[in-house]
XYZ file of C-alpha atoms in Angstrom:
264
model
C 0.000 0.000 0.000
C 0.896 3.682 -0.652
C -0.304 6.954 -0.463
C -0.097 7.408 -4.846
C -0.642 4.269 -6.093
C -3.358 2.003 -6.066
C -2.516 -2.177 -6.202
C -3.773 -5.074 -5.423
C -1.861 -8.458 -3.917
C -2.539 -11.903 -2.774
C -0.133 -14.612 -1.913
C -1.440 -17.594 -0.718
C 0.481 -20.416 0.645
C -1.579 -23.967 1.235
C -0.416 -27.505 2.524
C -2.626 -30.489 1.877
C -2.281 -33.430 3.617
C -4.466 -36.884 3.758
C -4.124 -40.582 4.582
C -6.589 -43.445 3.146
C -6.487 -46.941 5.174
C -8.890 -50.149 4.139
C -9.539 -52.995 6.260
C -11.411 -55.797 4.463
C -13.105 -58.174 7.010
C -15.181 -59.906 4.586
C -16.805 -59.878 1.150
C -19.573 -58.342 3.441
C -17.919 -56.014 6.108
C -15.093 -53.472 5.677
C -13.681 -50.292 8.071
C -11.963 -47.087 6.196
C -9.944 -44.444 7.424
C -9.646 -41.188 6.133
C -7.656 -38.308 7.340
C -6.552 -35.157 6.049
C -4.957 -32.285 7.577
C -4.704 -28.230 5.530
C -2.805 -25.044 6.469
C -3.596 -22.480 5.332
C -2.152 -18.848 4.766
C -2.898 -15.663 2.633
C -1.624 -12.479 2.327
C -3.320 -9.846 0.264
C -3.958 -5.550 0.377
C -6.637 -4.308 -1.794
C -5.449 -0.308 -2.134
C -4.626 0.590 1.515
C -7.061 -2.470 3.460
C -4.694 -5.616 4.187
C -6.086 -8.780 4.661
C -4.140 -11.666 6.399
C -5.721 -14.845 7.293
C -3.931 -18.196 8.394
C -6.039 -21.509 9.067
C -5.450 -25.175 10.178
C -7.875 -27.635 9.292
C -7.701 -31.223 9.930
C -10.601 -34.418 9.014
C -10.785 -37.727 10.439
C -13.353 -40.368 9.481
C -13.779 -43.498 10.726
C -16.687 -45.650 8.697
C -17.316 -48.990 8.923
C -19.266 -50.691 5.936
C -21.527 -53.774 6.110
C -23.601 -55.512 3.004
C -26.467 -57.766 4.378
C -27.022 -58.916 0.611
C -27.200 -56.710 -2.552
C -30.840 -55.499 -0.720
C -29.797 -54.199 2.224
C -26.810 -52.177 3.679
C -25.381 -50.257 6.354
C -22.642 -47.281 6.718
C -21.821 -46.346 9.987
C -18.701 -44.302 12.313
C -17.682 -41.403 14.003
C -16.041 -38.336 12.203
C -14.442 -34.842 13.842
C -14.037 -31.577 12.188
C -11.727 -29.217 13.594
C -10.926 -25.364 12.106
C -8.267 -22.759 13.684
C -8.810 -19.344 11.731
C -6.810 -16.453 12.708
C -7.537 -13.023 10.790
C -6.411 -9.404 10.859
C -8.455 -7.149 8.771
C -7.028 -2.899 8.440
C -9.717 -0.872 6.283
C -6.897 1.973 7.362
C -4.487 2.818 9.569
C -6.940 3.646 12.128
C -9.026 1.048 11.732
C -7.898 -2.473 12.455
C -9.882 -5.710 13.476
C -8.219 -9.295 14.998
C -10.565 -12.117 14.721
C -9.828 -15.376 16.061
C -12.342 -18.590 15.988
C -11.667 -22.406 16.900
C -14.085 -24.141 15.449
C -14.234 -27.823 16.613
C -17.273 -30.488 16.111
C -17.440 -34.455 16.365
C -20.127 -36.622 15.370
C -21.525 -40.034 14.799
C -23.512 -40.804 11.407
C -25.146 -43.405 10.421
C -26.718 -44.318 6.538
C -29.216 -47.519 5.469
C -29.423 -48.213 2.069
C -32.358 -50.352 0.646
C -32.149 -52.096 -2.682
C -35.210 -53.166 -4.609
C -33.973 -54.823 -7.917
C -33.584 -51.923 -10.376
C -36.964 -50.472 -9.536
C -36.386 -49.072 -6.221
C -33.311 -47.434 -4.157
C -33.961 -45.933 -0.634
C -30.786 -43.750 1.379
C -32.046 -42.566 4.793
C -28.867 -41.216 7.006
C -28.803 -39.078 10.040
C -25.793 -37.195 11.946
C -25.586 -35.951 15.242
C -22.797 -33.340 16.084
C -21.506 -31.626 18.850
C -19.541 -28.443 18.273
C -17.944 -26.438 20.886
C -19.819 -22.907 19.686
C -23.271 -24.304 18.432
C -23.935 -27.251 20.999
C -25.746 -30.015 19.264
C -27.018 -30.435 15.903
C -29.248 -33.241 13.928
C -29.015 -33.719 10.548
C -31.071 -36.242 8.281
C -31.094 -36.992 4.959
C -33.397 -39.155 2.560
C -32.952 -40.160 -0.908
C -35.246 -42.113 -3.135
C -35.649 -43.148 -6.051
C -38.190 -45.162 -8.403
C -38.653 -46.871 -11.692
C -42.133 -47.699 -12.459
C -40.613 -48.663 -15.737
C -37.508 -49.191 -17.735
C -38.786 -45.998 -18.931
C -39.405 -43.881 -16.251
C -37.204 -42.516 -13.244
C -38.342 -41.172 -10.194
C -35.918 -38.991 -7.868
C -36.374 -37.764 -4.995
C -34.168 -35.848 -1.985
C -34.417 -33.848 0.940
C -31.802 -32.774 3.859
C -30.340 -30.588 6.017
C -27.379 -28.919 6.356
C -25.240 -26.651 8.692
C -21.864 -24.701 7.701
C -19.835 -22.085 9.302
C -19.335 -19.269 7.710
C -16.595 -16.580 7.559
C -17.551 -13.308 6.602
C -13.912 -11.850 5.437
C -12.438 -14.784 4.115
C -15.198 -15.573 1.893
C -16.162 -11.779 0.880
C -12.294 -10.107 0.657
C -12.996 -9.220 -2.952
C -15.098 -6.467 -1.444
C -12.306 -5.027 0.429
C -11.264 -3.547 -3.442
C -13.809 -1.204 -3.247
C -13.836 2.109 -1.065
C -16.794 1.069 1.041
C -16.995 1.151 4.511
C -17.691 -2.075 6.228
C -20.237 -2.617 8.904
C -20.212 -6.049 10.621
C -22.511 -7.275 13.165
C -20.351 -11.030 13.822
C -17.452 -12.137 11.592
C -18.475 -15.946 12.187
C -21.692 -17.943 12.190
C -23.538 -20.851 11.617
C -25.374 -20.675 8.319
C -28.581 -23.494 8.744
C -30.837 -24.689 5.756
C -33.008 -27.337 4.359
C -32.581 -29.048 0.914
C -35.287 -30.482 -1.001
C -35.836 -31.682 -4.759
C -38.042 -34.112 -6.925
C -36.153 -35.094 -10.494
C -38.763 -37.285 -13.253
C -36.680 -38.825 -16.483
C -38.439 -40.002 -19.580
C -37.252 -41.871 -22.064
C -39.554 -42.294 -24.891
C -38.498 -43.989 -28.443
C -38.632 -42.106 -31.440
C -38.397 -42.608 -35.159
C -35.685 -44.830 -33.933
C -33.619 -43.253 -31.627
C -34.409 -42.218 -28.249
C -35.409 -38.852 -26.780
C -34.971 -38.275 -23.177
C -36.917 -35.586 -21.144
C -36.352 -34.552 -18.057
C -38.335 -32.086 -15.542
C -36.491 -31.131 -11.933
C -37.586 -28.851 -9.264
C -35.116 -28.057 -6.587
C -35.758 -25.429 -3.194
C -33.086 -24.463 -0.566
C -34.979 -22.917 2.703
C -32.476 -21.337 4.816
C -33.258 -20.731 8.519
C -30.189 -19.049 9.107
C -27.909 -17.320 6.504
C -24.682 -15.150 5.824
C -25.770 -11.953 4.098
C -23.554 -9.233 2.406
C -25.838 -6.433 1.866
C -24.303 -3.554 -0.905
C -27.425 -2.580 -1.927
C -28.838 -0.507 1.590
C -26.205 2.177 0.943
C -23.768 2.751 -2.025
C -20.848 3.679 0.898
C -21.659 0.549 3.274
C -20.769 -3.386 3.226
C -23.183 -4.979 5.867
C -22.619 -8.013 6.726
C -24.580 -9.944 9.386
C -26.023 -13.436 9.449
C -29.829 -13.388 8.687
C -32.683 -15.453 10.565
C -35.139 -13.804 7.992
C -36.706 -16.481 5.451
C -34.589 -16.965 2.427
C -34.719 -19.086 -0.160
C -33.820 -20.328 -3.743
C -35.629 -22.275 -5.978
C -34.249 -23.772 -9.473
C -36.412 -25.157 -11.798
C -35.391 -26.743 -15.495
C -36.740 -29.013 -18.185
C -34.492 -30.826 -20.329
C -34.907 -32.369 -23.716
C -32.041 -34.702 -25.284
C -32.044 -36.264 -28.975
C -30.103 -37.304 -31.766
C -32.117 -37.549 -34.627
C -29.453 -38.821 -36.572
C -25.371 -40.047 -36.369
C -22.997 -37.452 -34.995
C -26.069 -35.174 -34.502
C -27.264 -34.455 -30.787
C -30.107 -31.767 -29.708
C-alpha cells in the first residue's frame, strides 16, 4: 500500500495433507480411514485495506461398511471436524480488526441403504454433532428413487445442512472497493433445508431415443450469511440473517439425436 498508487496483492500459501487406510473383514464387512490435515495462509492488500488470514484444518473419518445382501446395507462411524482461523483485517491505519475462531465439532452418522432390484433405491442417514460454539445439531437426509418402468425414473431428496461461515475470508474481494464495512459477527452458523423431486423419460422415437427430463429443486435457509451492498452505495453490511430466504431452481431438459454425430 501507498499513499499514490493504487494495487492489489494476494499470496497464498496452502499444505494439503491426507491418509486413506482399508480394512477388508469380509466380502460383506469393511472399516476405512480417512484423514486429512490443511494449512492455510494468505496475504493480500486491496489499495490501503490488508487482509491476512492463516487456518489449520484437519478431518478424520472413521466408517465402517456392512452388506447384508445386494438389498440391504449399512454405513456407519464417528467423524471430527476441527478449524483454527486467525484473521487481521485494516480498512486503514486507524481502523484495524483481529478475529480469532476455533471451530471444533465431532459426530456419529449413520446411513441404510435399501435395494429393490432396479426399480427401487432408498438412502435414509442421520448425523448428530456436537460443536464447541453451536452445541448439538441433527441432521437427516433421505434419498429415493423409483422406476415404475424401464422408462421412467423417479428422484427424490431432501436434507439438512449446517456450515460455518466466515464473513472476510469468503467476501475479501469487497475489500477492493472504497466502502466502509459494517459487521454485526465475523463468524456464524449458516442453517438450511434441501429439497428436490427429479422425473426422467425416455420415450423412443423414429428410432432413436429422446430423453426428457423435468427437476424442481428449493433451498430454505433458517439461518444465513448476508452481504448487503445494496442498503447504501458507501456501506458493506454483513450480518447473518434469521429472515426467510430461499432459492428455488427449476429446469426441463430435452435430449435427442435424430441422426449419427447429430445431438439436440
Amino acid at each position: 500500500p501507498s499513499n499514490d498508487l493504487y494495487g492489489v496483492y494476494i499470496k497464498t500459501d496452502r499444505v494439503e495433507s491426507w491418509m486413506k487406510n482399508g480394512f477388508i473383514f469380509s466380502d460383506q464387512a469393511n472399516l476405512g480411514i480417512a484423514t486429512a490435515y490443511i494449512y492455510h495462509n494468505q496475504h493480500s492488500f486491496f489499495g490501503r485495506k490488508t487482509y491476512d488470514g492463516t487456518q489449520h484444518s484437519y478431518n478424520a473419518n472413521v466408517i465402517f461398511n456392512y452388506n447384508w445382501n445386494d438389498n440391504h446395507a449399512l454405513h456407519a462411524g464417528v467423524s471430527s471436524q476441527g478449524d483454527m482461523v486467525s484473521e487481521r483485517v485494516r480498512f486503514s491505519l486507524l481502523n484495524s480488526h483481529k478475529y480469532h475462531l476455533d471451530d471444533i465439532s465431532a459426530g456419529l452418522f449413520g446411513q441404510y441403504t435399501f435395494k429393490l432390484d432396479t426399480r427401487l433405491s432408498v438412502i435414509a442417514g442421520l448425523r448428530l454433532d456436537w460443536n464447541n460454539h453451536y452445541d448439538v445439531f441433527v441432521t437427516p437426509r433421505l434419498h429415493l428413487r423409483y422406476a415404475p418402468t424401464e422408462k421412467t425414473i423417479i428422484r427424490m431428496a431432501i436434507g439438512k445442512g449446517y456450515r460455518t461461515g466466515y464473513i472476510f475470508a469468503e467476501n475479501n474481494y469487497m475489500l477492493s472497493s472504497s466502502r466502509h464495512w459494517e459487521v454485526d459477527e465475523a463468524y456464524g452458523q449458516e442453517q438450511a433445508w434441501n429439497m428436490g423431486l427429479n422425473v426422467t423419460q425416455y420415450i423412443d422415437l423414429w428410432g432413436n431415443e429422446l430423453m426428457l427430463n423435468a427437476e424442481y429443486y428449493r433451498t430454505q435457509f433458517q439461518k444465513q450469511m448476508l452481504l448487503d451492498i445494496d442498503e447504501s452505495p458507501r456501506m458493506v453490511i454483513a450480518h447473518f440473517s434469521n429472515d426467510r430466504s430461499y432459492a428455488n431452481n427449476v429446469q426441463v431438459e430435452g435430449k435427442y439425436s435424430p441422426f449419427r454425430g447429430m445431438e439436440v
